[in-house]
Amino acid sequence: MGHRIQGRHRRVCGAPRWAVACGAVVFQIALGGVYAWSVFAHALQQPGTRFGLGRAASVLPFSVAIGVVFVGTTLGGRLQDRRGPRAAALLGGALYSTGALLASLVTDRDRFWFLLAAYGVVGGLGLGIAYIVPVAMLQKWYPERRGLITGVAVGGFGFGAVLVSPVAQWLVDAHPRVPTRAFLPLGLVSLALTTAGALLFRNPPRRAASTARGGDLTCADALRTRQWYLLTAMLTLNTVAGIGFVAVTAGAAAAITGIGPASAAALTGAMGLANGAGRVLWGWLSERYGRMRTFALILAFMGISLVAVPYASSPALFVPLAAVVFASFGGGYAVMPATAADFFGLAHAGQIYGLMNVAWSVGGVVGPLLVAALATGGDYRTAFTALGLLVLAATALPALTRPPVRRPTLSPAR
């Protein structure tokens, strides 16, 4: 199979790298619908439905899905490195969409276990396999702008909630007694978008991807360094606070500011815009000011905003503070993949960063459950203050983290 490089636009089998990037954005938009879960959580708590769940139970399917993500990213990283990005992306997208389609079959509280299995386990596994693919692949296509291109790619994930949240609310309103029926059309659209995006995926020519300044570490080598654990700890704390807030945004907005369900759902969608924009912005800033300095700022901005948001009784105050939290949370997932590539190299980026996504799973379980436990009686002050102080304390970690020594190699790692 012939590879060509034409000027600045690298091609494989005639496909320019910008087309691969566009496919990655479409692909991530489809996956980003998972962050519209707060719309479903709010609906599943309503007494007029066949569910009538409590606050903790309503976020459990989302927590299970994010908890399973780590297994998916680990498998997806290995599959991508061995079989190429297209195969891994098609499999992950199909599983993620199947989870939503199966979730649409759950019609009452008695089948809640099936919702956990379908949306949580099947969908979460597919989400992990799918998510890691464009993150690792595009860094090989754009090695000179790893932070920015990762921000653009995962920015699509944040923008997905912008599109899905109002649509999900409209579908939920159309089925007030059985809000899970909304998953059927959402699953079909997700399957179409992930398939279309994945068909554009491919690895670049070896010359285009090979820019390592030293020897690329294997996954086993990376796990022997303290830097891998420090980076994973930073990402975990960012995720605990970020997902803890994301999972209850609609309910928290209603409780703190008094806005109605429709407005809260619209707010959730708008926060997806902030999440996506934050990924691009923070990824770009990491190119200019350094990865660790940027990550410290991400944690600081998020922590201050979380401490302040319970006192933002007006939407005019709540919205910008919530936007900072969403943008900072998303920014962590733009900066960290590029950081991992800087520290450990690109050759095994899928496996190494895939394992680092244990942070996503831990945060996805701990964050929402912590908020649900501390937000007693609809008062989010204690919950958000605890999350804010947690990430403010974590701002010390970037200063302790420096790249490991990498031995130079004579040829690119296979």
GROMACS .gro file of N, CA and C in nm, residues 245 248 252 255-256 305-313 318 370-371 374-389:
model
   99
  245PHE      N    1  -1.952   1.741   3.921
  245PHE     CA    2  -2.034   1.858   3.888
  245PHE      C    3  -2.120   1.832   3.764
  248VAL      N    4  -2.462   1.642   3.793
  248VAL     CA    5  -2.577   1.702   3.862
  248VAL      C    6  -2.601   1.846   3.818
  252ALA      N    7  -2.857   2.084   4.006
  252ALA     CA    8  -2.793   2.188   4.088
  252ALA      C    9  -2.835   2.327   4.043
  255ALA      N   10  -3.180   2.386   4.176
  255ALA     CA   11  -3.183   2.403   4.321
  255ALA      C   12  -3.121   2.535   4.365
  256ILE      N   13  -3.014   2.577   4.300
  256ILE     CA   14  -2.940   2.696   4.344
  256ILE      C   15  -3.000   2.825   4.289
  305SER      N   16  -1.384   2.813   4.124
  305SER     CA   17  -1.522   2.820   4.074
  305SER      C   18  -1.616   2.727   4.151
  306LEU      N   19  -1.568   2.606   4.183
  306LEU     CA   20  -1.652   2.512   4.258
  306LEU      C   21  -1.684   2.564   4.397
  307VAL      N   22  -1.588   2.625   4.462
  307VAL     CA   23  -1.613   2.681   4.594
  307VAL      C   24  -1.716   2.794   4.588
  308ALA      N   25  -1.714   2.870   4.479
  308ALA     CA   26  -1.803   2.986   4.467
  308ALA      C   27  -1.942   2.952   4.416
  309VAL      N   28  -1.958   2.846   4.337
  309VAL     CA   29  -2.084   2.823   4.267
  309VAL      C   30  -2.205   2.799   4.358
  310PRO      N   31  -2.193   2.740   4.477
  310PRO     CA   32  -2.313   2.722   4.560
  310PRO      C   33  -2.375   2.854   4.605
  311TYR      N   34  -2.300   2.962   4.598
  311TYR     CA   35  -2.350   3.093   4.641
  311TYR      C   36  -2.401   3.176   4.524
  312ALA      N   37  -2.397   3.120   4.404
  312ALA     CA   38  -2.441   3.192   4.283
  312ALA      C   39  -2.590   3.172   4.263
  313SER      N   40  -2.671   3.242   4.341
  313SER     CA   41  -2.816   3.223   4.337
  313SER      C   42  -2.880   3.280   4.211
  318PHE      N   43  -2.426   3.200   3.822
  318PHE     CA   44  -2.409   3.055   3.814
  318PHE      C   45  -2.348   3.013   3.680
  370LEU      N   46  -2.007   1.096   4.547
  370LEU     CA   47  -1.968   1.189   4.652
  370LEU      C   48  -2.063   1.307   4.659
  371VAL      N   49  -2.096   1.361   4.544
  371VAL     CA   50  -2.190   1.474   4.540
  371VAL      C   51  -2.327   1.430   4.589
  374LEU      N   52  -2.320   1.405   4.968
  374LEU     CA   53  -2.303   1.530   5.043
  374LEU      C   54  -2.412   1.632   5.016
  375ALA      N   55  -2.481   1.618   4.904
  375ALA     CA   56  -2.585   1.715   4.870
  375ALA      C   57  -2.718   1.673   4.931
  376THR      N   58  -2.723   1.672   5.061
  376THR     CA   59  -2.844   1.629   5.131
  376THR      C   60  -2.950   1.739   5.125
  377GLY      N   61  -3.073   1.697   5.100
  377GLY     CA   62  -3.183   1.792   5.096
  377GLY      C   63  -3.173   1.894   4.984
  378GLY      N   64  -3.098   1.862   4.877
  378GLY     CA   65  -3.084   1.954   4.765
  378GLY      C   66  -2.990   2.070   4.790
  379ASP      N   67  -2.912   2.065   4.901
  379ASP     CA   68  -2.815   2.170   4.931
  379ASP      C   69  -2.678   2.123   4.883
  380TYR      N   70  -2.626   2.193   4.781
  380TYR     CA   71  -2.501   2.151   4.718
  380TYR      C   72  -2.378   2.221   4.776
  381ARG      N   73  -2.394   2.301   4.882
  381ARG     CA   74  -2.284   2.381   4.934
  381ARG      C   75  -2.168   2.293   4.981
  382THR      N   76  -2.198   2.195   5.065
  382THR     CA   77  -2.093   2.109   5.118
  382THR      C   78  -2.026   2.027   5.008
  383ALA      N   79  -2.107   1.974   4.916
  383ALA     CA   80  -2.053   1.890   4.809
  383ALA      C   81  -1.957   1.966   4.719
  384PHE      N   82  -1.999   2.083   4.672
  384PHE     CA   83  -1.915   2.157   4.578
  384PHE      C   84  -1.793   2.219   4.647
  385THR      N   85  -1.808   2.255   4.774
  385THR     CA   86  -1.693   2.308   4.848
  385THR      C   87  -1.587   2.199   4.866
  386ALA      N   88  -1.631   2.077   4.895
  386ALA     CA   89  -1.537   1.965   4.911
  386ALA      C   90  -1.463   1.937   4.780
  387LEU      N   91  -1.536   1.938   4.668
  387LEU     CA   92  -1.471   1.916   4.539
  387LEU      C   93  -1.372   2.028   4.508
  388GLY      N   94  -1.411   2.151   4.537
  388GLY     CA   95  -1.323   2.264   4.509
  388GLY      C   96  -1.194   2.259   4.588
  389LEU      N   97  -1.204   2.230   4.716
  389LEU     CA   98  -1.083   2.221   4.800
  389LEU      C   99  -0.994   2.105   4.756
   0.00000   0.00000   0.00000
